[in-house]
Structure formats: C-alpha cells, structure tokens
Amino acid sequence: MAICTVYTTPSLNSTCSISTTSKTQLGFHQKQVVFYSSGKKTSKRGSNTTSPYVITCSTTVGDSKTVVIGLAADSGCGKSTFMRRLTSVFGGAAEPPKGGNPDSNTLISDTTTVICLDDYHSLDRTGRKQKGVTALDPRANDFDLMYEQVKAIKDGIPVEKPIYNHVTGLLDPPELIKPPKILVIEGLHPMFDSRVRDLLDFSIYLDISNEVKFAWKIQRDMAERGHSLESIKASIEARKPDFDAYIDPQKQYADAVIEVLPTQLIPDDNEGKILRVRLIMKEGVEFFNPVYLFDEGSTVSWIPCGRKLTCSYPGIKFYYGPDTYFGHEVSVLEMDGQFDRLDELIYVESHLSNISTKFYGEVTQQMLKHADFPGSSNGTGLFQTIVGLKIRDLYEQLISTKAKTPVEATKA
Amino acid sequence: QVRPVSAAPEKITEKVAESIKEAQETCADDPASGECVAAWDGVEELSAAASHARDKKKGSDPLEEFCKDNMETDECRTYED
C-alpha cells in the first residue's frame, strides 16, 4: 500500500503524472518529490511564475518509522544470547554486515538490526586509560551522536555509524546503517540519556546479581590464559563503583527487567548453575500486556513437578504476583530451578497467559530451536523468549495503529 | 582482493594475558586510582571479546564452513524438492 499526500499551492491547469514504486524494501521509507511546473506554460492569470507541487510518498505507512528497542546489561551478562533469541522470534538468522569490517558489532537480519552502543565510545581504550575512566563512565561516551543517529534511523534516514573495535580498542571507520523495521540498541547505556530514552518504544534491563555475575565470569574466563580467581575478582571489583553509579540506575526506566539471582531451592548455593529468574513487567505500558500465571493480579506460588512434569533435585518453583518496583506498579513472574526435559516445557507454557504466541506451543518450539544456547534449561531462556514474543506483539500493534491513521503517520 | 579476517581467538588470548599483567602492574602503585580502574575495565573488555571469538569458532561446523564457498560440490548440494 502506498499512500501519497499531494500538496498543491495555487492550482494550475498543467497535468503531471506521478508514478510510485511500491517497493517495501528496507531502507526505502520516505521519498519527497518536488515538481516545478515552469511558469512559461501560459497560465490564464499569467501572474504565477513557478508553482511547486510537493508530493510526499511513503510506502506502507507502518514502514515509515522504525520501532526502537533498548537492551541494557553489563558486559558478559548474556546480551548476545538474548539478541539471538529475539531475532529468532522474528525469523531469519542475524549476521554481521556482509563484506564490511570483520570486527563490526552490528547484526542484521531481515527485520531487525542490532547495534552495539560501544560504537558510541568517545574515548578509545588508550584514551580511557590516560583519563582514568572506564567504558561505563558517561564521559567515555558520545550521547549527542547516539541521540542524533538513533533519531535519524527512527525517522528513516540511513547513518554512518562509527565502529568500536573490541579487539584493538580503537575506533574504526564508520559503517552505513540503513533503517530497519526494528532497531535494537544494546549496550551499557541505552536508557542513560533522557533524549535517547524518549526514542525507545520498549526497553529491557538484564539485571544479573553479583553472585551470579561472579559465577558466570569464572565460567567464562577461568580457562583463559593469564586469568585467575584473583584477576576476575579484581576486574569485577574495579568496575563496580561505576556500574552502580551509571548502569544500575537505568533499570528504573525499563519496561521489563529480567533479574537473575541465586536459587532459593538449595540453601547456600554459590555455583550459579541453578538460578532464580524474575521477569518484572511494568503495568500500564501501551501495547504491552504483562504475562500472568493462572489468574491475573493474584499471588500464586506453583510447583509444577509431579506426574506431568519430570523434575529432579532441586525441582522447579514458579511464583507470580503484583509488586511495586521503583514506585511503579509491576507484575512479577518468577521461575526457580531448571527443566530436565525441554519438551515438557509445554506443560508450563499451557498454564501461562498473555504470552503473545501465534500458536499453541510457540514458546516451547522457540526454546527447542535453541536448546544449545546458555540458559535454555532455566528461567533466563524462558523469559528471554517470552520477552521476544512480547516485542513482536508490540511491534505488530504499533504498525497496525499507524496504518489506521495514515494522515497522522505521514505528517509526523 | 583479500577479504579482511577478524582477529583469531589465539591472538586475543595473548592480549588478555598482556592486559592482566598490565593491570596488576598499574594497580601495584595505586590500587584506587582511575588508571587502575580503567586498566581492569580493559581486561573485562578483552575477556568478553575473547569469549565471543571462542563462541563463534566453536559454533562453526567444518562442513558448513566448507559449503559456504563450495555450494556445487557433491557433499554440499541441496535441493528444495
């Protein structure tokens, strides 16, 4: 569907034909064509010299604007796993831009483009060392450029985005980012700057507790040459003040927070293998209806293990209930423990409501598709998948409401 | 024309080890200084990059890799119907 608005200043009796290509290709969003009819063609009044026709066309009104999603988390906290689950919900694999910088942090799929906010570092690794600031420090980041470029993409304008090279620690030459249907900005500060925050249609914060973060980093780094328990600890400790000052406060702005905590099923567990994961969903967010268990608004504690679900020690426990989070009303869904057999997840899925699936068993199917990803047997994978489906639902609702009001959409 | 190749995991591993040594030296003088904190932040950044590089390498199937460039060979041909 192509909708065109034609504005004419003093009507002329000249004919002009407008052909619109109805391509719905990514990057082709809005075209402005200006026709000038030369005043030499004798008009009756003869007073007009030039008279412009301004024709604004947008192919499929919903396409004219990109939906922007923000994902905040510390480094090494599973952002990339979440991103892979999210892009999988929209179909198609996300891959780095073809033929570009091999160290590019961008991932592109048919519908989604994921950009890493590290690309907006204003200081490279050496610069930060000289100034004595971490990457978490706002002084090491260029929020003006971040705002301008995210806004441009949201308005359908391609941008030349810098690339921060994580291997060399240098800022590489920029790459071209075309406006996708869905733009995901992931990194340390997607909700830090209020201008960028206002551009987000949905925001997520991955909140990993200190105990679990430590356990995860040991798993990640212990095999690495040079690393020891002391160096991992030192690195976490050194970054903590900046993390608490600049990253952690962003969670109050998130529409959904995924909290990862040590299990309560085993007393004094420090292994970080069994997790208690909480999905905190803000109430009253447009196009986002929180998931619930059995009865919306009640407080429910549920142990599904028994005849229908095989659980070994320590079992699985769900919790659902209303709560307040930084003064906001929220709904909390919690899962403690892990699945032994992923296909039995269907039993849990069938008791959850408002999960925005398109068919019965979609959550289970998505989880089975990526059974090898970290977190697939516990609440992190389950809730990440559910958030992915909620984002798809939000995207579809946003698009359909825009299509209903084409005039406003084109004017905006 | 030679396509650029992203840094091999082995190379990043070396850099991680180097950065840890550097951070320990920087912090020996003044453990609470900005430089010390920035040095450990650099360690974290490189460790994350190393882990991403390892994941990428681990995930790749040798046959899949081969087939990317050799679609027409017997072992790679697939027909939709």
CSV table of C-alpha atoms in Angstrom, one decimal:
chain,number,residue,atom,x,y,z
A,1,MET,CA,0.0,0.0,0.0
A,2,ALA,CA,1.4,3.3,-1.0
A,3,ILE,CA,-0.1,6.4,0.4
A,4,CYS,CA,0.7,9.8,-1.0
A,5,THR,CA,-0.2,13.2,0.1
A,6,VAL,CA,-0.2,15.8,-2.5
A,7,TYR,CA,0.0,19.4,-1.5
A,8,THR,CA,-0.6,21.9,-4.2
A,9,THR,CA,0.0,25.6,-4.0
A,10,PRO,CA,-2.2,27.7,-6.3
A,11,SER,CA,-3.9,25.2,-8.6
A,12,LEU,CA,-2.5,25.1,-12.1
A,13,ASN,CA,-4.1,23.5,-15.2
A,14,SER,CA,-1.0,21.6,-16.0
A,15,THR,CA,-1.0,17.9,-15.8
A,16,CYS,CA,1.6,15.9,-14.1
A,17,SER,CA,1.8,12.2,-13.7
A,18,ILE,CA,3.2,10.6,-10.6
A,19,SER,CA,4.4,7.1,-10.6
A,20,THR,CA,5.1,5.5,-7.3
A,21,THR,CA,7.1,2.4,-6.9
A,22,SER,CA,5.6,0.2,-4.3
A,23,LYS,CA,8.8,-1.3,-3.1
A,24,THR,CA,8.8,-2.3,0.5
A,25,GLN,CA,12.4,-2.9,0.7
A,26,LEU,CA,14.3,-2.0,3.8
A,27,GLY,CA,15.9,1.4,3.7
A,28,PHE,CA,13.3,2.8,1.2
A,29,HIS,CA,11.0,4.6,3.5
A,30,GLN,CA,10.1,8.0,2.5
A,31,LYS,CA,10.5,9.9,-0.6
A,32,GLN,CA,9.9,13.5,-1.2
A,33,VAL,CA,9.4,14.6,-4.8
A,34,VAL,CA,9.1,18.2,-5.7
A,35,PHE,CA,7.7,19.1,-9.1
A,36,TYR,CA,8.2,22.5,-10.5
A,37,SER,CA,6.0,23.4,-13.4
A,38,SER,CA,7.6,26.1,-15.4
A,39,GLY,CA,5.7,29.3,-15.5
A,40,LYS,CA,6.3,29.7,-19.2
A,41,LYS,CA,3.3,27.5,-19.9
A,42,THR,CA,0.8,30.3,-20.1
A,43,SER,CA,-1.5,30.2,-17.2
A,44,LYS,CA,-4.7,32.2,-17.6
A,45,ARG,CA,-3.8,34.6,-14.9
A,46,GLY,CA,-0.2,34.9,-16.0
A,47,SER,CA,0.8,36.0,-12.6
A,48,ASN,CA,2.4,32.8,-11.4
A,49,THR,CA,5.9,32.2,-12.4
A,50,THR,CA,6.6,28.9,-10.6
A,51,SER,CA,4.3,26.8,-8.5
A,52,PRO,CA,5.7,23.8,-6.6
A,53,TYR,CA,3.9,20.6,-6.1
A,54,VAL,CA,5.2,18.9,-3.1
A,55,ILE,CA,4.4,15.2,-3.0
A,56,THR,CA,5.3,13.1,0.0
A,57,CYS,CA,5.0,9.4,-0.5
A,58,SER,CA,5.6,6.7,1.9
A,59,THR,CA,5.3,3.1,1.0
A,60,THR,CA,3.3,1.1,3.5
A,61,VAL,CA,2.6,3.7,6.2
A,62,GLY,CA,3.8,1.4,9.0
A,63,ASP,CA,7.2,1.1,7.4
A,64,SER,CA,7.8,4.8,7.5
A,65,LYS,CA,9.0,4.6,11.1
A,66,THR,CA,11.4,2.2,12.7
A,67,VAL,CA,10.5,0.7,16.1
A,68,VAL,CA,13.3,1.2,18.5
A,69,ILE,CA,14.1,-1.3,21.3
A,70,GLY,CA,16.7,-0.7,24.0
A,71,LEU,CA,18.5,-3.5,25.9
A,72,ALA,CA,20.8,-2.6,28.8
A,73,ALA,CA,23.1,-5.0,30.5
A,74,ASP,CA,26.7,-5.2,31.7
A,75,SER,CA,29.3,-6.9,29.6
A,76,GLY,CA,29.4,-10.7,29.9
A,77,CYS,CA,25.8,-10.9,31.1
A,78,GLY,CA,24.2,-12.6,28.1
A,79,LYS,CA,23.2,-9.7,25.9
A,80,SER,CA,24.2,-11.6,22.8
A,81,THR,CA,22.3,-14.7,23.7
A,82,PHE,CA,19.2,-12.6,24.3
A,83,MET,CA,19.7,-10.9,21.0
A,84,ARG,CA,19.9,-14.3,19.2
A,85,ARG,CA,16.7,-15.4,20.8
A,86,LEU,CA,15.0,-12.1,20.0
A,87,THR,CA,16.0,-12.1,16.3
A,88,SER,CA,15.0,-15.7,16.0
A,89,VAL,CA,11.4,-14.8,17.1
A,90,PHE,CA,11.2,-12.5,14.1
A,91,GLY,CA,12.6,-15.3,11.8
A,92,GLY,CA,15.9,-15.4,10.0
A,93,ALA,CA,19.4,-15.5,11.4
A,94,ALA,CA,21.1,-12.3,12.4
A,95,GLU,CA,24.5,-11.9,10.7
A,96,PRO,CA,27.2,-9.2,10.7
A,97,PRO,CA,27.1,-6.9,7.7
A,98,LYS,CA,28.4,-8.6,4.6
A,99,GLY,CA,31.8,-7.5,3.3
A,100,GLY,CA,32.4,-4.9,5.9
A,101,ASN,CA,34.6,-4.6,8.9
A,102,PRO,CA,35.0,-8.1,10.3
A,103,ASP,CA,35.1,-6.7,13.8
A,104,SER,CA,31.8,-4.9,13.3
A,105,ASN,CA,29.5,-5.2,16.3
A,106,THR,CA,26.3,-4.9,14.2
A,107,LEU,CA,23.9,-7.8,13.5
A,108,ILE,CA,21.5,-7.6,10.6
A,109,SER,CA,18.5,-9.9,9.8
A,110,ASP,CA,15.5,-9.4,7.5
A,111,THR,CA,13.5,-7.4,10.1
A,112,THR,CA,16.0,-6.5,12.8
A,113,THR,CA,19.2,-4.6,13.1
A,114,VAL,CA,21.1,-4.8,16.3
A,115,ILE,CA,23.7,-2.1,17.1
A,116,CYS,CA,26.1,-2.1,19.9
A,117,LEU,CA,26.3,1.1,21.8
A,118,ASP,CA,30.0,0.6,22.5
A,119,ASP,CA,30.3,2.1,19.0
A,120,TYR,CA,29.5,5.5,20.5
A,121,HIS,CA,32.5,5.5,22.7
A,122,SER,CA,34.1,8.9,22.5
A,123,LEU,CA,37.4,7.7,24.0
A,124,ASP,CA,39.2,4.6,22.8
A,125,ARG,CA,40.9,2.2,25.1
A,126,THR,CA,44.1,4.2,25.4
A,127,GLY,CA,42.2,7.4,25.8
A,128,ARG,CA,40.2,5.9,28.7
A,129,LYS,CA,43.4,4.7,30.3
A,130,GLN,CA,45.0,8.1,30.1
A,131,LYS,CA,42.0,9.9,31.5
A,132,GLY,CA,41.5,7.2,34.1
A,133,VAL,CA,37.8,6.5,33.2
A,134,THR,CA,36.1,3.2,32.4
A,135,ALA,CA,33.8,2.5,29.5
A,136,LEU,CA,30.9,2.7,32.0
A,137,ASP,CA,31.6,6.3,32.6
A,138,PRO,CA,29.3,8.7,30.7
A,139,ARG,CA,32.4,10.8,29.9
A,140,ALA,CA,33.7,8.0,27.7
A,141,ASN,CA,30.6,8.0,25.6
A,142,ASP,CA,29.2,10.4,23.0
A,143,PHE,CA,25.5,10.7,23.8
A,144,ASP,CA,24.9,13.6,21.4
A,145,LEU,CA,25.9,11.4,18.4
A,146,MET,CA,24.0,8.4,19.8
A,147,TYR,CA,20.8,10.5,20.0
A,148,GLU,CA,21.2,12.1,16.6
A,149,GLN,CA,21.9,8.7,14.9
A,150,VAL,CA,19.1,6.8,16.6
A,151,LYS,CA,16.7,9.6,15.9
A,152,ALA,CA,17.7,9.7,12.2
A,153,ILE,CA,17.2,5.9,11.9
A,154,LYS,CA,13.9,6.2,13.6
A,155,ASP,CA,12.9,8.8,11.0
A,156,GLY,CA,14.0,6.5,8.2
A,157,ILE,CA,17.4,8.1,7.4
A,158,PRO,CA,20.5,5.9,7.0
A,159,VAL,CA,23.5,6.9,9.1
A,160,GLU,CA,27.3,6.4,9.1
A,161,LYS,CA,27.9,4.9,12.5
A,162,PRO,CA,31.4,4.5,13.9
A,163,ILE,CA,32.7,1.1,14.9
A,164,TYR,CA,34.4,0.5,18.2
A,165,ASN,CA,36.8,-2.4,17.7
A,166,HIS,CA,36.8,-4.6,20.8
A,167,VAL,CA,39.9,-6.4,19.8
A,168,THR,CA,42.2,-3.4,19.1
A,169,GLY,CA,40.4,-1.0,21.4
A,170,LEU,CA,40.3,1.6,18.6
A,171,LEU,CA,37.5,3.5,16.8
A,172,ASP,CA,37.4,2.1,13.2
A,173,PRO,CA,36.0,3.9,10.1
A,174,PRO,CA,32.2,4.1,10.2
A,175,GLU,CA,29.7,1.7,8.5
A,176,LEU,CA,26.4,2.5,6.9
A,177,ILE,CA,23.3,1.5,8.8
A,178,LYS,CA,20.0,1.5,6.9
A,179,PRO,CA,16.8,2.0,8.8
A,180,PRO,CA,15.3,-1.5,9.6
A,181,LYS,CA,11.8,-2.4,10.7
A,182,ILE,CA,13.1,-2.9,14.2
A,183,LEU,CA,16.2,-1.3,15.6
A,184,VAL,CA,17.7,-2.8,18.8
A,185,ILE,CA,20.3,-0.7,20.6
A,186,GLU,CA,22.1,-2.9,23.1
A,187,GLY,CA,24.9,-1.9,25.5
A,188,LEU,CA,25.7,-0.3,28.8
A,189,HIS,CA,23.8,3.0,28.4
A,190,PRO,CA,20.6,2.7,26.2
A,191,MET,CA,18.5,4.4,28.9
A,192,PHE,CA,21.1,6.8,30.4
A,193,ASP,CA,20.5,9.9,28.3
A,194,SER,CA,16.9,11.1,28.5
A,195,ARG,CA,16.7,12.1,24.8
A,196,VAL,CA,17.7,8.6,23.7
A,197,ARG,CA,15.4,7.1,26.3
A,198,ASP,CA,12.5,9.0,24.9
A,199,LEU,CA,13.1,7.5,21.4
A,200,LEU,CA,12.7,3.9,22.8
A,201,ASP,CA,9.4,2.2,22.1
A,202,PHE,CA,10.4,-0.6,24.6
A,203,SER,CA,13.2,-1.1,27.0
A,204,ILE,CA,14.7,-4.1,28.7
A,205,TYR,CA,17.2,-4.3,31.5
A,206,LEU,CA,19.1,-7.5,32.3
A,207,ASP,CA,19.9,-7.4,36.0
A,208,ILE,CA,22.4,-10.1,37.0
A,209,SER,CA,23.1,-10.3,40.7
A,210,ASN,CA,26.7,-10.0,41.9
A,211,GLU,CA,26.9,-13.7,43.0
A,212,VAL,CA,25.7,-14.9,39.6
A,213,LYS,CA,27.8,-12.4,37.7
A,214,PHE,CA,30.9,-13.7,39.5
A,215,ALA,CA,30.0,-17.3,38.8
A,216,TRP,CA,29.4,-16.6,35.1
A,217,LYS,CA,32.7,-14.8,34.7
A,218,ILE,CA,34.6,-17.6,36.4
A,219,GLN,CA,33.0,-20.0,33.9
A,220,ARG,CA,33.8,-17.6,31.0
A,221,ASP,CA,37.4,-16.7,32.0
A,222,MET,CA,38.9,-19.4,34.1
A,223,ALA,CA,40.2,-21.3,31.1
A,224,GLU,CA,41.6,-18.1,29.6
A,225,ARG,CA,45.4,-17.8,29.9
A,226,GLY,CA,46.5,-15.2,32.5
A,227,HIS,CA,43.2,-15.2,34.3
A,228,SER,CA,42.9,-16.4,37.9
A,229,LEU,CA,40.3,-16.2,40.5
A,230,GLU,CA,42.0,-13.0,41.8
A,231,SER,CA,42.1,-11.3,38.4
A,232,ILE,CA,38.4,-12.0,37.8
A,233,LYS,CA,37.5,-10.7,41.3
A,234,ALA,CA,39.7,-7.6,40.8
A,235,SER,CA,38.1,-6.8,37.5
A,236,ILE,CA,34.6,-7.0,38.9
A,237,GLU,CA,35.5,-5.0,42.0
A,238,ALA,CA,37.2,-2.3,40.0
A,239,ARG,CA,34.2,-1.7,37.7
A,240,LYS,CA,31.6,-1.9,40.5
A,241,PRO,CA,31.6,1.7,41.6
A,242,ASP,CA,31.0,3.0,38.0
A,243,PHE,CA,28.5,0.2,37.4
A,244,ASP,CA,26.5,1.1,40.5
A,245,ALA,CA,26.6,4.8,39.6
A,246,TYR,CA,25.8,4.8,35.9
A,247,ILE,CA,24.5,1.5,34.7
A,248,ASP,CA,22.3,0.0,37.5
A,249,PRO,CA,20.1,3.1,37.9
A,250,GLN,CA,18.8,2.6,34.4
A,251,LYS,CA,16.6,-0.3,35.5
A,252,GLN,CA,14.0,2.0,36.9
A,253,TYR,CA,13.2,3.2,33.3
A,254,ALA,CA,12.9,-0.3,31.8
A,255,ASP,CA,9.6,-1.7,30.7
A,256,ALA,CA,10.8,-5.2,31.5
A,257,VAL,CA,13.6,-6.3,33.8
A,258,ILE,CA,15.0,-9.8,33.9
A,259,GLU,CA,16.6,-10.4,37.3
A,260,VAL,CA,18.9,-13.3,37.7
A,261,LEU,CA,19.5,-14.4,41.3
A,262,PRO,CA,21.0,-17.5,43.0
A,263,THR,CA,18.5,-20.2,43.7
A,264,GLN,CA,16.5,-20.5,46.9
A,265,LEU,CA,15.8,-24.1,46.4
A,266,ILE,CA,19.2,-25.2,47.6
A,267,PRO,CA,20.4,-23.5,50.8
A,268,ASP,CA,23.8,-21.6,50.4
A,269,ASP,CA,24.3,-22.4,46.7
A,270,ASN,CA,27.2,-20.5,45.1
A,271,GLU,CA,27.6,-22.5,42.0
A,272,GLY,CA,25.4,-20.3,39.9
A,273,LYS,CA,24.2,-23.2,37.9
A,274,ILE,CA,20.7,-23.2,39.3
A,275,LEU,CA,19.0,-19.9,39.0
A,276,ARG,CA,16.1,-18.0,40.3
A,277,VAL,CA,15.0,-15.7,37.5
A,278,ARG,CA,12.4,-12.9,37.8
A,279,LEU,CA,10.6,-11.2,35.0
A,280,ILE,CA,9.4,-7.8,36.2
A,281,MET,CA,6.9,-6.3,33.8
A,282,LYS,CA,5.7,-2.7,34.1
A,283,GLU,CA,2.0,-2.2,34.2
A,284,GLY,CA,0.2,0.4,32.0
A,285,VAL,CA,2.7,0.4,29.1
A,286,GLU,CA,1.0,0.9,25.8
A,287,PHE,CA,0.9,-2.3,23.7
A,288,PHE,CA,2.5,-4.4,26.4
A,289,ASN,CA,0.3,-6.7,28.5
A,290,PRO,CA,2.2,-8.5,31.2
A,291,VAL,CA,2.2,-12.3,31.2
A,292,TYR,CA,0.4,-13.9,34.1
A,293,LEU,CA,0.1,-17.3,35.7
A,294,PHE,CA,-3.4,-18.8,36.3
A,295,ASP,CA,-5.2,-15.6,37.4
A,296,GLU,CA,-4.2,-12.1,36.6
A,297,GLY,CA,-3.4,-9.9,39.6
A,298,SER,CA,-3.5,-12.7,42.2
A,299,THR,CA,-0.4,-14.0,44.0
A,300,VAL,CA,0.4,-17.6,43.1
A,301,SER,CA,3.1,-20.0,44.1
A,302,TRP,CA,3.2,-23.1,41.9
A,303,ILE,CA,5.3,-26.2,41.9
A,304,PRO,CA,4.6,-28.0,38.6
A,305,CYS,CA,6.7,-31.1,39.4
A,306,GLY,CA,4.7,-34.2,39.8
A,307,ARG,CA,3.0,-36.7,37.5
A,308,LYS,CA,3.1,-34.4,34.4
A,309,LEU,CA,6.5,-32.8,34.7
A,310,THR,CA,9.7,-34.7,35.5
A,311,CYS,CA,11.9,-32.8,37.8
A,312,SER,CA,15.0,-34.0,39.5
A,313,TYR,CA,16.6,-32.3,42.6
A,314,PRO,CA,16.0,-29.4,43.4
A,315,GLY,CA,12.8,-29.2,41.3
A,316,ILE,CA,11.1,-26.1,39.9
A,317,LYS,CA,9.1,-23.4,41.6
A,318,PHE,CA,7.1,-20.7,40.0
A,319,TYR,CA,5.8,-17.5,41.5
A,320,TYR,CA,3.5,-14.8,40.2
A,321,GLY,CA,2.2,-11.7,41.8
A,322,PRO,CA,1.8,-7.9,41.8
A,323,ASP,CA,4.5,-5.7,43.3
A,324,THR,CA,6.0,-2.2,43.1
A,325,TYR,CA,9.4,-1.5,41.5
A,326,PHE,CA,10.9,2.0,41.9
A,327,GLY,CA,7.5,3.3,42.6
A,328,HIS,CA,5.9,1.7,39.5
A,329,GLU,CA,3.2,-0.9,39.6
A,330,VAL,CA,4.6,-4.1,38.2
A,331,SER,CA,3.7,-7.8,37.7
A,332,VAL,CA,6.4,-10.3,38.6
A,333,LEU,CA,6.8,-13.8,37.2
A,334,GLU,CA,9.4,-15.9,38.7
A,335,MET,CA,11.0,-19.3,38.0
A,336,ASP,CA,13.4,-21.0,40.3
A,337,GLY,CA,15.1,-24.2,39.2
A,338,GLN,CA,15.6,-25.9,35.9
A,339,PHE,CA,14.0,-28.2,33.3
A,340,ASP,CA,15.3,-31.7,32.8
A,341,ARG,CA,13.5,-32.2,29.6
A,342,LEU,CA,12.9,-29.2,27.5
A,343,ASP,CA,9.9,-30.7,25.6
A,344,GLU,CA,8.0,-30.8,28.9
A,345,LEU,CA,8.1,-27.1,29.0
A,346,ILE,CA,4.9,-27.2,27.0
A,347,TYR,CA,3.2,-28.1,30.3
A,348,VAL,CA,4.4,-24.9,31.9
A,349,GLU,CA,3.6,-22.9,28.7
A,350,SER,CA,0.0,-24.1,28.7
A,351,HIS,CA,-0.6,-22.5,32.1
A,352,LEU,CA,0.8,-19.1,31.2
A,353,SER,CA,-1.5,-16.5,29.7
A,354,ASN,CA,-0.8,-13.3,27.7
A,355,ILE,CA,2.4,-14.8,26.2
A,356,SER,CA,1.6,-13.4,22.7
A,357,THR,CA,2.2,-16.6,20.9
A,358,LYS,CA,0.7,-17.1,17.4
A,359,PHE,CA,0.1,-20.8,18.0
A,360,TYR,CA,-0.1,-23.3,20.9
A,361,GLY,CA,3.5,-24.3,21.9
A,362,GLU,CA,5.4,-21.5,20.2
A,363,VAL,CA,7.4,-20.7,23.4
A,364,THR,CA,8.5,-24.4,23.7
A,365,GLN,CA,9.2,-24.5,20.0
A,366,GLN,CA,11.4,-21.4,20.2
A,367,MET,CA,13.3,-22.8,23.2
A,368,LEU,CA,13.8,-26.2,21.5
A,369,LYS,CA,15.2,-24.5,18.4
A,370,HIS,CA,18.0,-23.0,20.5
A,371,ALA,CA,18.5,-25.8,23.1
A,372,ASP,CA,22.2,-25.2,22.8
A,373,PHE,CA,22.1,-21.6,23.9
A,374,PRO,CA,23.1,-20.8,27.5
A,375,GLY,CA,20.1,-20.6,29.8
A,376,SER,CA,17.9,-22.9,27.8
A,377,SER,CA,17.0,-25.1,30.7
A,378,ASN,CA,16.2,-22.4,33.1
A,379,GLY,CA,14.2,-19.2,33.6
A,380,THR,CA,16.7,-17.0,31.6
A,381,GLY,CA,15.9,-18.7,28.3
A,382,LEU,CA,12.2,-18.9,29.1
A,383,PHE,CA,11.8,-15.3,30.0
A,384,GLN,CA,14.0,-14.0,27.2
A,385,THR,CA,11.9,-16.0,24.7
A,386,ILE,CA,8.7,-14.6,26.2
A,387,VAL,CA,10.0,-11.0,26.1
A,388,GLY,CA,10.9,-11.7,22.4
A,389,LEU,CA,7.3,-12.6,21.7
A,390,LYS,CA,6.0,-9.6,23.6
A,391,ILE,CA,8.2,-7.4,21.5
A,392,ARG,CA,6.9,-8.9,18.3
A,393,ASP,CA,3.3,-8.3,19.6
A,394,LEU,CA,4.2,-4.7,20.5
A,395,TYR,CA,5.7,-4.2,17.0
A,396,GLU,CA,2.7,-5.5,15.3
A,397,GLN,CA,0.3,-3.4,17.3
A,398,LEU,CA,2.4,-0.3,16.7
A,399,ILE,CA,2.4,-0.9,13.0
A,400,SER,CA,-1.4,-1.5,12.8
A,401,THR,CA,-2.3,1.6,14.8
A,402,LYS,CA,0.0,3.6,12.5
A,403,ALA,CA,-1.8,2.1,9.4
A,404,LYS,CA,-5.2,3.1,10.9
A,405,THR,CA,-4.2,6.8,11.0
A,406,PRO,CA,-2.3,7.2,7.7
A,407,VAL,CA,-2.6,11.0,7.6
A,408,GLU,CA,-1.1,11.5,11.0
A,409,ALA,CA,1.6,9.0,10.2
A,410,THR,CA,2.7,10.7,7.1
A,411,LYS,CA,2.6,14.1,8.7
A,412,ALA,CA,4.6,13.0,11.7
B,1,GLN,CA,41.4,-8.7,-3.3
B,2,VAL,CA,41.9,-10.2,0.2
B,3,ARG,CA,39.0,-10.1,2.5
B,4,PRO,CA,39.8,-8.9,6.0
B,5,VAL,CA,39.6,-11.6,8.6
B,6,SER,CA,38.6,-10.9,12.2
B,7,ALA,CA,41.2,-11.5,14.8
B,8,ALA,CA,41.8,-15.1,15.7
B,9,PRO,CA,40.9,-16.2,19.3
B,10,GLU,CA,44.6,-17.1,19.9
B,11,LYS,CA,45.6,-13.5,19.3
B,12,ILE,CA,43.0,-12.1,21.7
B,13,THR,CA,44.0,-14.7,24.3
B,14,GLU,CA,47.5,-13.2,24.2
B,15,LYS,CA,46.1,-9.7,24.5
B,16,VAL,CA,44.0,-10.7,27.6
B,17,ALA,CA,47.1,-12.1,29.3
B,18,GLU,CA,49.0,-9.0,28.5
B,19,SER,CA,46.3,-6.7,29.8
B,20,ILE,CA,46.0,-8.6,33.1
B,21,LYS,CA,49.7,-8.2,33.7
B,22,GLU,CA,49.5,-4.5,32.8
B,23,ALA,CA,46.5,-4.0,35.1
B,24,GLN,CA,48.3,-5.7,38.0
B,25,GLU,CA,51.3,-3.5,37.5
B,26,THR,CA,49.3,-0.3,37.3
B,27,CYS,CA,47.4,-1.2,40.4
B,28,ALA,CA,50.6,-2.1,42.4
B,29,ASP,CA,51.4,1.6,42.6
B,30,ASP,CA,47.9,3.0,43.5
B,31,PRO,CA,45.1,0.5,43.8
B,32,ALA,CA,42.3,3.1,43.9
B,33,SER,CA,43.4,5.3,41.0
B,34,GLY,CA,41.5,5.9,37.8
B,35,GLU,CA,44.2,4.3,35.8
B,36,CYS,CA,43.9,1.1,37.8
B,37,VAL,CA,40.1,1.0,37.3
B,38,ALA,CA,40.5,1.8,33.6
B,39,ALA,CA,43.1,-1.0,33.2
B,40,TRP,CA,40.7,-3.6,34.8
B,41,ASP,CA,37.9,-2.3,32.6
B,42,GLY,CA,40.2,-3.0,29.6
B,43,VAL,CA,40.7,-6.6,30.9
B,44,GLU,CA,37.0,-7.1,31.1
B,45,GLU,CA,36.5,-5.8,27.5
B,46,LEU,CA,39.2,-8.1,26.1
B,47,SER,CA,37.9,-11.1,28.1
B,48,ALA,CA,34.4,-10.5,26.7
B,49,ALA,CA,35.9,-10.2,23.1
B,50,ALA,CA,37.9,-13.4,23.6
B,51,SER,CA,34.8,-15.3,24.8
B,52,HIS,CA,32.8,-14.0,21.8
B,53,ALA,CA,35.5,-15.1,19.4
B,54,ARG,CA,35.7,-18.6,21.1
B,55,ASP,CA,31.9,-18.9,20.8
B,56,LYS,CA,32.0,-18.0,17.1
B,57,LYS,CA,34.7,-20.6,16.4
B,58,LYS,CA,33.1,-23.3,18.5
B,59,GLY,CA,29.8,-22.9,16.8
B,60,SER,CA,31.0,-23.4,13.3
B,61,ASP,CA,30.6,-26.7,11.6
B,62,PRO,CA,33.6,-27.6,9.4
B,63,LEU,CA,31.3,-28.9,6.7
B,64,GLU,CA,29.0,-25.8,6.8
B,65,GLU,CA,32.1,-23.6,6.5
B,66,PHE,CA,33.3,-25.5,3.5
B,67,CYS,CA,29.9,-25.4,1.9
B,68,LYS,CA,29.7,-21.6,2.1
B,69,ASP,CA,32.3,-21.4,-0.6
B,70,ASN,CA,31.7,-24.7,-2.4
B,71,MET,CA,27.9,-24.9,-3.0
B,72,GLU,CA,28.3,-27.0,-6.1
B,73,THR,CA,30.2,-29.9,-4.7
B,74,ASP,CA,28.6,-33.3,-4.1
B,75,GLU,CA,28.7,-33.0,-0.3
B,76,CYS,CA,27.1,-29.6,-0.3
B,77,ARG,CA,24.3,-29.7,-2.9
B,78,THR,CA,20.8,-29.4,-1.5
B,79,TYR,CA,17.6,-29.3,-3.5
B,80,GLU,CA,14.4,-27.8,-2.3
B,81,ASP,CA,12.4,-30.6,-4.0
